[in-house]
Coordinates of C-alpha atoms and ligand atoms in Angstrom, one line a residue:
X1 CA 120.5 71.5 85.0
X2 CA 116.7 71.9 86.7
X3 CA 115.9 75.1 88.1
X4 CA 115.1 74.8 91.9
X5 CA 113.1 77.8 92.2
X6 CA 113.3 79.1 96.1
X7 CA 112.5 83.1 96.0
X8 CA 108.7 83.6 95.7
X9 CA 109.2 86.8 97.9
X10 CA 111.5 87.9 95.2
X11 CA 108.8 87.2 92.3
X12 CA 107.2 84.2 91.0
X13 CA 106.0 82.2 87.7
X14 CA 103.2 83.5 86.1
X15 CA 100.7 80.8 86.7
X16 CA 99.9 78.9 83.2
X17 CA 95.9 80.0 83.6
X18 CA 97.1 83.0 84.6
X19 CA 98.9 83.3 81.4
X20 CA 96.1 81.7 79.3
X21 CA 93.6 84.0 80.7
X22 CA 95.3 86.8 79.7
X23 CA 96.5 85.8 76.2
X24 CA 93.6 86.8 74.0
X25 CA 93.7 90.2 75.5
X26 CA 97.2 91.1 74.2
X27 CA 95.8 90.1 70.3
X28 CA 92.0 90.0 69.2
X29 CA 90.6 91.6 72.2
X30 CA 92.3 95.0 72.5
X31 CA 89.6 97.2 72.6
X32 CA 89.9 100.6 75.6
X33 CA 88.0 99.3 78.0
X34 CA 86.6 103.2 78.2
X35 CA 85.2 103.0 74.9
X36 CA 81.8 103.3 74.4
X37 CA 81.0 100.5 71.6
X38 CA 81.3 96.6 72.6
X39 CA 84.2 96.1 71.6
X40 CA 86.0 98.2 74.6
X41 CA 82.9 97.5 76.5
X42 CA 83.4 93.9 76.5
X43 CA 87.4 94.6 77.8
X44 CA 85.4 96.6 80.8
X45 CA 83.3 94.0 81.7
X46 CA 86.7 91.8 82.0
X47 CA 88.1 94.4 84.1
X48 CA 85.1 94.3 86.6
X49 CA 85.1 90.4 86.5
X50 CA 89.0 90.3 87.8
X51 CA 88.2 93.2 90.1
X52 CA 85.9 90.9 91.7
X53 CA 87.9 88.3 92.1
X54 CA 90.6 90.5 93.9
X55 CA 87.9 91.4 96.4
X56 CA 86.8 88.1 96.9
X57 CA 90.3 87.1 98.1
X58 CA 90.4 90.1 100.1
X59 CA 87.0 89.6 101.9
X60 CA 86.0 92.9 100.3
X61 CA 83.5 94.7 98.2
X62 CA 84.5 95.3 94.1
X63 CA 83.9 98.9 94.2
X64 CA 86.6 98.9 97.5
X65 CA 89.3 97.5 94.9
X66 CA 91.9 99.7 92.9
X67 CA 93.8 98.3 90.4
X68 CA 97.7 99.9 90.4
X69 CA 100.8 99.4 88.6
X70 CA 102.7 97.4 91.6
X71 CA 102.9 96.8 95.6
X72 CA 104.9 99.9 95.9
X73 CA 102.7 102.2 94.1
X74 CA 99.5 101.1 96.6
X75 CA 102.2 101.9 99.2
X76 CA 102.9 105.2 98.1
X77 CA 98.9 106.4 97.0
X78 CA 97.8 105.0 100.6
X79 CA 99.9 107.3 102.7
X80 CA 100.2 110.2 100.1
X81 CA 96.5 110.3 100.2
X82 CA 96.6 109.9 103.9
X83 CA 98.7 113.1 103.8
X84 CA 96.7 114.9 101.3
X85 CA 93.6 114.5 103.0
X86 CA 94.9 115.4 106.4
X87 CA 97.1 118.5 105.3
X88 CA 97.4 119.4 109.3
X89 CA 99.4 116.3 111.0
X90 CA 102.8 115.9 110.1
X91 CA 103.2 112.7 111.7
X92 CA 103.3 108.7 110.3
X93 CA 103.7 105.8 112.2
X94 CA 105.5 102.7 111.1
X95 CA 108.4 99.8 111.7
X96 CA 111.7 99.7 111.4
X97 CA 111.2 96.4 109.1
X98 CA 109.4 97.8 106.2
X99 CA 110.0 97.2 102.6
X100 CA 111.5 99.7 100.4
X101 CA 108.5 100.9 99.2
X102 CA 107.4 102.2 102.8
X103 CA 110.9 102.8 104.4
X104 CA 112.3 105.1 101.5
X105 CA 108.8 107.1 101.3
X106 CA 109.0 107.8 105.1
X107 CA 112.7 108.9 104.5
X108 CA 111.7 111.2 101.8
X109 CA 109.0 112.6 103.8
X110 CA 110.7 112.8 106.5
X111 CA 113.2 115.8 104.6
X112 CA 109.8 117.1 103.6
X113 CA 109.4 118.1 107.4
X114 CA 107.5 114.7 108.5
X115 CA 108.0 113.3 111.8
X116 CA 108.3 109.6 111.4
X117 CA 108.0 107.3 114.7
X118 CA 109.7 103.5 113.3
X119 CA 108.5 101.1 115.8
X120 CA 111.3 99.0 116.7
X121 CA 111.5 94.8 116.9
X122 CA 111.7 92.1 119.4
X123 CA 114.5 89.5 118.6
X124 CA 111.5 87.4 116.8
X125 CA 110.7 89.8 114.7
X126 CA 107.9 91.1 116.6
X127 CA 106.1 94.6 117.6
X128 CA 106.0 95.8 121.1
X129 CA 101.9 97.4 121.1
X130 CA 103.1 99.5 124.1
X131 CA 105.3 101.3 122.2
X132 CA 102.7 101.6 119.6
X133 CA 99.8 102.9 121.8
X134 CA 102.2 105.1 122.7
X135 CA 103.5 106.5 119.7
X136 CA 100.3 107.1 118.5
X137 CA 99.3 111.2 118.5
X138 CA 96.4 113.6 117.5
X139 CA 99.1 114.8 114.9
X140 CA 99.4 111.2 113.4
X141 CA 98.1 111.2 109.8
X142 CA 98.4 107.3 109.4
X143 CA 99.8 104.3 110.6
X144 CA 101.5 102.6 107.9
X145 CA 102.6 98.6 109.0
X146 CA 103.4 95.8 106.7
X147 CA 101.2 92.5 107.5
X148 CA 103.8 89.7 106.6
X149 CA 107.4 90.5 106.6
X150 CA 109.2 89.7 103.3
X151 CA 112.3 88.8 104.5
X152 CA 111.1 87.1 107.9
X153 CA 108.0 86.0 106.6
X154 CA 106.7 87.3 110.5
X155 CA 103.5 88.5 110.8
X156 CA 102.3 91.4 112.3
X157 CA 98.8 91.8 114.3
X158 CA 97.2 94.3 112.0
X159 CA 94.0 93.9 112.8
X160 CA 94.8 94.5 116.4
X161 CA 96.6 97.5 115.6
X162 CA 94.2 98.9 112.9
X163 CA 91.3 98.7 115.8
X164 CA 93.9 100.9 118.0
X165 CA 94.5 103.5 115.4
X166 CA 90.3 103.3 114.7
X167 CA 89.5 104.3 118.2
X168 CA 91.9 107.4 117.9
X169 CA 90.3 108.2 114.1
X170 CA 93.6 107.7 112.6
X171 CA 93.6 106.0 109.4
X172 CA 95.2 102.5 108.8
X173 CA 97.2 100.9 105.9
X174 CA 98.8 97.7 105.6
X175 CA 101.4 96.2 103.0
X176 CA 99.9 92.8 102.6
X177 CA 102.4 92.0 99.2
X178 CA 103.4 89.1 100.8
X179 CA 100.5 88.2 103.3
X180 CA 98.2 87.8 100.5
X181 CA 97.2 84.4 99.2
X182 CA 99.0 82.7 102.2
X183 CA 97.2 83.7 105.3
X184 CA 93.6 84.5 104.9
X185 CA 92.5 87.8 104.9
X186 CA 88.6 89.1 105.3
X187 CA 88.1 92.8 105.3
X188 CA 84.6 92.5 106.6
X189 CA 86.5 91.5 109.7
X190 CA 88.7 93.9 110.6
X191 CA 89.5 98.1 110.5
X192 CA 92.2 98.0 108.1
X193 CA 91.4 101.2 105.6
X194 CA 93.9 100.8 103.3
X195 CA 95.9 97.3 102.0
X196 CA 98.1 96.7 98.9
X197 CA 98.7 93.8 97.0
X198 CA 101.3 93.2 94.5
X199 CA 100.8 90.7 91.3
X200 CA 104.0 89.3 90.9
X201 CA 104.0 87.9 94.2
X202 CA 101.0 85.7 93.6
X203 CA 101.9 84.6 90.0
X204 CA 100.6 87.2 88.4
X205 CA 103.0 89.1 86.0
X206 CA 104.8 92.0 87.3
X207 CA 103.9 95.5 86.8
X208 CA 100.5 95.5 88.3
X209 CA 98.9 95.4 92.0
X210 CA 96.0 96.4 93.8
X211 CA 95.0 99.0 96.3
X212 CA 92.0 98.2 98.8
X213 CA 89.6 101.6 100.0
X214 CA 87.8 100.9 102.7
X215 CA 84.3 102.1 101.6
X216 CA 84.0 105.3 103.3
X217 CA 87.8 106.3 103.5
X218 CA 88.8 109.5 101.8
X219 CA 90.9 109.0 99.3
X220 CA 93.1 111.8 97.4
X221 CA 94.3 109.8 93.9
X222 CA 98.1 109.7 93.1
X223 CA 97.7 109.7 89.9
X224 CA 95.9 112.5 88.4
X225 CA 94.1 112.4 84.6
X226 CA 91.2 110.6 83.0
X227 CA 88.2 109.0 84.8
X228 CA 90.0 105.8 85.5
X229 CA 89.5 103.4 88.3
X230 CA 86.6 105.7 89.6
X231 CA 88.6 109.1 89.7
X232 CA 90.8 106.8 92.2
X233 CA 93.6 106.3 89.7
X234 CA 94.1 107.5 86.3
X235 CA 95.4 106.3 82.7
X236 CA 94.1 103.7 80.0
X237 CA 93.9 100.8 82.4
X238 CA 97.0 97.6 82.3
X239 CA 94.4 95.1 81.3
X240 CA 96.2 91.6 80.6
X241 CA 97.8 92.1 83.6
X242 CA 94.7 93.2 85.7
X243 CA 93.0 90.6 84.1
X244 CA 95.8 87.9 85.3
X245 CA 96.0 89.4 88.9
X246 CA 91.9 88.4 88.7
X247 CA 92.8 85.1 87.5
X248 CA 96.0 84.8 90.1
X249 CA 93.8 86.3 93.2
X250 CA 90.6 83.6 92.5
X251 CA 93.7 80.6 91.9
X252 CA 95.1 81.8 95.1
X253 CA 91.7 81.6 96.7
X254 CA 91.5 78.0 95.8
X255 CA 95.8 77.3 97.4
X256 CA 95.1 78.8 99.9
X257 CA 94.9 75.5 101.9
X258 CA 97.6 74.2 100.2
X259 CA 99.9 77.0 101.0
X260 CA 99.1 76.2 104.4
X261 CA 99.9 72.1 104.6
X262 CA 101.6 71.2 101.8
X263 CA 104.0 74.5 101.4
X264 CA 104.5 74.7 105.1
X265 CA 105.3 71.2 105.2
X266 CA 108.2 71.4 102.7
X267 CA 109.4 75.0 104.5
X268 CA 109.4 73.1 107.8
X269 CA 111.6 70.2 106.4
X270 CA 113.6 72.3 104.7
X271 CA 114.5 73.8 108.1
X272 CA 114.7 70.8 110.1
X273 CA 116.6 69.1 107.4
X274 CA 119.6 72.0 107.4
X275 CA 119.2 72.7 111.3
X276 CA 120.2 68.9 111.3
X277 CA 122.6 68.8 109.2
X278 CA 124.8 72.4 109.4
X279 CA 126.2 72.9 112.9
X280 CA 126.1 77.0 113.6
X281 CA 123.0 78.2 112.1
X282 CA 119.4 79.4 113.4
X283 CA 116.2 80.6 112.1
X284 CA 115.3 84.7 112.1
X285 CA 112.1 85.1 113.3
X286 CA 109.3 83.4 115.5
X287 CA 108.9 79.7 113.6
X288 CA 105.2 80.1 114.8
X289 CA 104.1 83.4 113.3
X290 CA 105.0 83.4 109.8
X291 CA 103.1 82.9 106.2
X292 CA 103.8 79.4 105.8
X293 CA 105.9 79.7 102.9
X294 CA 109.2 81.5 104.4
X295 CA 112.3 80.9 105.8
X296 CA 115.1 83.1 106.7
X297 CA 118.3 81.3 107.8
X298 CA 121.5 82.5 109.1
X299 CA 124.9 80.7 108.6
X300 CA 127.6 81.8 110.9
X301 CA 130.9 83.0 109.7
X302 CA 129.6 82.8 106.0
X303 CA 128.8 85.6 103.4
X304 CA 125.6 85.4 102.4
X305 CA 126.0 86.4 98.7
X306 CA 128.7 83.6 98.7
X307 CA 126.6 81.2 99.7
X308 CA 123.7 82.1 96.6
X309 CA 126.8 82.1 94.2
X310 CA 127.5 78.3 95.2
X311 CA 123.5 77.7 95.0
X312 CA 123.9 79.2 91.4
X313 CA 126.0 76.7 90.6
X314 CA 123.5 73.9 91.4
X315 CA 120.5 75.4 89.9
X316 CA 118.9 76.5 93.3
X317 CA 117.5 80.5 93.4
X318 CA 117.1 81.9 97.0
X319 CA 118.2 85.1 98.1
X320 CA 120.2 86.5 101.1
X321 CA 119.4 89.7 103.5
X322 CA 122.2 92.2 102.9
X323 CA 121.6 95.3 100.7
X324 CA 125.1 94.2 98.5
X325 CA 122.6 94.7 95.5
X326 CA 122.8 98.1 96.0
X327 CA 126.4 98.0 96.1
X328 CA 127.1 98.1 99.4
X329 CA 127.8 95.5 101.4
X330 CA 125.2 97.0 104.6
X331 CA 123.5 94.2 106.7
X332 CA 119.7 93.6 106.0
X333 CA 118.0 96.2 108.1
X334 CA 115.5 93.9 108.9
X335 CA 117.8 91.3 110.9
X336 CA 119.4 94.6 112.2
X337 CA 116.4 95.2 114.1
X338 CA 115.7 92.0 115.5
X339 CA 119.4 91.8 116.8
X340 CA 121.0 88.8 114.7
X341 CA 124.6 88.7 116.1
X342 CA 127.4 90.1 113.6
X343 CA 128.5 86.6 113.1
X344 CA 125.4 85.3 111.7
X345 CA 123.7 88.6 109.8
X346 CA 126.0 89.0 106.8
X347 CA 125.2 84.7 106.3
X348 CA 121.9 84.9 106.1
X349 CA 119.6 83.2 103.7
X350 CA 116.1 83.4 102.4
X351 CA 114.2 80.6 101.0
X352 CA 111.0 81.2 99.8
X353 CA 108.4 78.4 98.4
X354 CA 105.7 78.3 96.3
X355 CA 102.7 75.7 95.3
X356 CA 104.9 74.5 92.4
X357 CA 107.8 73.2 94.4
X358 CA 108.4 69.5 95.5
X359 CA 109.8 67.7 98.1
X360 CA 112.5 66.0 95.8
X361 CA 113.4 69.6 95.6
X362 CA 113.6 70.4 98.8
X363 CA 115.9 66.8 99.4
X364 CA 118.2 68.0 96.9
X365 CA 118.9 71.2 98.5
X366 CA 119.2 69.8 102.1
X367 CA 121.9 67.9 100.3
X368 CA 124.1 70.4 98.4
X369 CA 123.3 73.1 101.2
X370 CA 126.1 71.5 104.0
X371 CA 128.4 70.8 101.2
X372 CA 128.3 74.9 100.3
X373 CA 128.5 75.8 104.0
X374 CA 131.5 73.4 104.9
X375 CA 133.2 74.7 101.6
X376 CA 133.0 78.2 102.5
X377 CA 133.7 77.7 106.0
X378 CA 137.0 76.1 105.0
X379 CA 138.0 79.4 103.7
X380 CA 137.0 81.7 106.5
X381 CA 140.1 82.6 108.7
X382 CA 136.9 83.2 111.7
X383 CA 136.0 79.6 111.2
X384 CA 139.1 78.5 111.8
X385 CA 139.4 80.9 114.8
X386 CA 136.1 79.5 116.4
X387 CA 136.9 75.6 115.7
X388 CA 140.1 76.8 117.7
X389 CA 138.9 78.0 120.2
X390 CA 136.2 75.5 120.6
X391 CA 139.1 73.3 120.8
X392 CA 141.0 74.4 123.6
X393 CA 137.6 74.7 125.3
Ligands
PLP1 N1 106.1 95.4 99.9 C1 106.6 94.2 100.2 C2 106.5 93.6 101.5 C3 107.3 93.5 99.2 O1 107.9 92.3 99.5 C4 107.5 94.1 97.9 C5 108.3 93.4 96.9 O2 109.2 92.7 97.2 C6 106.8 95.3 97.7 C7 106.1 95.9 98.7 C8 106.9 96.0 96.4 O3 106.1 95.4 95.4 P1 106.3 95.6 93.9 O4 107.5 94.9 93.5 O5 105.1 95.1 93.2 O6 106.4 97.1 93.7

């Protein structure tokens, strides 16, 4: 059976150049790049080369670049530094939609005596800047707001908000994991101080991201050791894998474009093709603010995890909203936020495309999708109650 691979948010393939790029680095080139002889040197100069790419997809100077070992470890340096640096304000500022690697840190600091302020969500998935202007404090130590949501795919107005937070001097960090490489992004243009990227996302391989300084920003490192990364972040450096984010950032450069017609063309007909086809579904989030590549779909009086087991079955990956993962079967905070009705949240679905995907791909799961839905529904005593109802209407 072919793989139908439909959770890019979740991870992707390691792009074959990627991979190839890398290669040589695992055997005959495995020299520390902090050694003084060629031989290390030469690894350096590789280093430098990807770090430049990085910033070129970013818009952004190489020295502003950071290389780290994933998204949530740019997360966690960019507001522990915030803190660090500004030992006086005890406050953050951020959303009630952020990923783990934001939401958990705010929680933890928030035992630590922090006062966190979690902007809440429209029913489209978006901010109220009201509420933000006025959440924002002289005790504020940083404004911490993803740019794309990874389960929505809806996009935040960062740069609007990072010019807020600049006229109060309050520092400004974005999660961009899943903005980057599908909306572009130019740091020249904007007052964002701090942005992390994630590998893995962009087929890369996992374990390895990157942390954008604004030239200028104080930073306080996370990690603390060797000379690494500028004094910005120590330990012996993860080359292959910094060197394949370089080569993933400067493919993702070239996509970009393609991300934006021929991925959002296959998201959109994916949509239209189930919306057509399944009565009793909708779309979370505002269709006309997302990275092109993401879909979140709710299925009324269906389980979610259910409806991934029957996608198993035919070879098609995607992933639903709850937390049932963590063994527990909790709605997805996210779609909490925004409102979804108890009937639809626990059946909601994620799809999420990449370059490599096809619209033969795409036709196939608009075809096995209704089949799952009607086959689930069949068992669901509340589908039965509804069709009953709607019959005696
Ligand atoms: N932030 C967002 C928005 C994400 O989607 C993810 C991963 O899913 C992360 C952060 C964490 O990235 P990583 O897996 O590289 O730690």
């Amino acid at each position: 059976m072919k793989l139908i691979y439909l959770d890019n948010n979740a991870t992707t393939m390691v792009a074959p150049e990627v991979l190839e790029e890398m290669l040589p680095y695992f055997s005959k080139q495995y020299g520390n790049p902090s050694s003084i002889y060629s031989f290390g040197a030469n690894v350096s100069k590789k280093i430098e080369e990807a770090r430049e790419k990085v910033a070129d997809l970013l818009g952004a100077e190489r020295d502003e670049i950071i290389f780290t070992s994933c998204g949530t470890e740019g997360d966690n340096a960019a507001i522990m530094s915030a803190l660090s640096i500004n030992p006086e304000k005890k406050h953050i500022v951020t959303t009630k939609v952020e990923h783990p690697a934001v939401k958990v840190l705010c929680e933890s600091l928030e035992t630590k005596g922090y006062r966190i302020t979690r902007l809440s969500v429209k029913s489209d998935g978006s901010l109220d800047l009201d509420e933000y202007r006025d959440s924002l404090t002289p005790d504020t130590a940083i404004v911490s707001i993803m740019w794309a949501n990874n389960e929505t795919g809806v996009l935040f107005p960062v740069e609007e908000l990072a010019e807020i937070a600049k006229e109060r001097d309050i520092l400004f960090h974005t999660d961009a994991v899943q903005a980057a490489g599908k909306i572009p992004i130019n740091m020249k243009k904007n007052h964002i101080d701090m942005l992390s990227i994630s590998g893995h996302k962009i087929h890369a391989p996992k374990g390895v991201g990157a942390l954008y300084i604004r030239q200028g920003t104080m930073f306080s490192p996370f990690l603390i050791g060797g000379h690494q990364e500028g004094g910005r972040r120590a330990g012996t450096e993860n080359v292959t894998s910094i060197i394949g984010l370089g080569k993933a950032c400067e493919l993702a450069k070239l996509n970009l474009e393609k991300e934006n017609t021929h991925v959002k063309a296959l998201r959109d007909y994916l949509e239209n093709g189930l919306l057509k086809n399944i009565t009793n579904c909708r779309i979370n989030g505002n269709r006309n603010n997302r990275i092109p590549n993401t879909t979140n779909m709710s299925f009324e009086f269906v389980e979610g995890e259910s409806i991934l087991l029957l996608l198993d079955q035919y070879g098609i990956c995607a992933s639903s909203g709850s937390a049932c993962t963590s063994g527990s079967t909790a709605p997805s905070h996210v779609l909490d936020a925004m409102g979804v009705p108890n009937t639809m949240i626990h059946g909601s679905i994620r799809f999420s495309l990449s370059v490599y995907n096809t619209q033969d791909e795409i036709d196939y799961v608009i075809d096995v999708m209704p089949k799952i839905i009607d086959k689930l529904r069949q068992m669901s005593p509340y589908w039965r109650e509804e069709k009953k109802i709607c019959a005696q209407v």
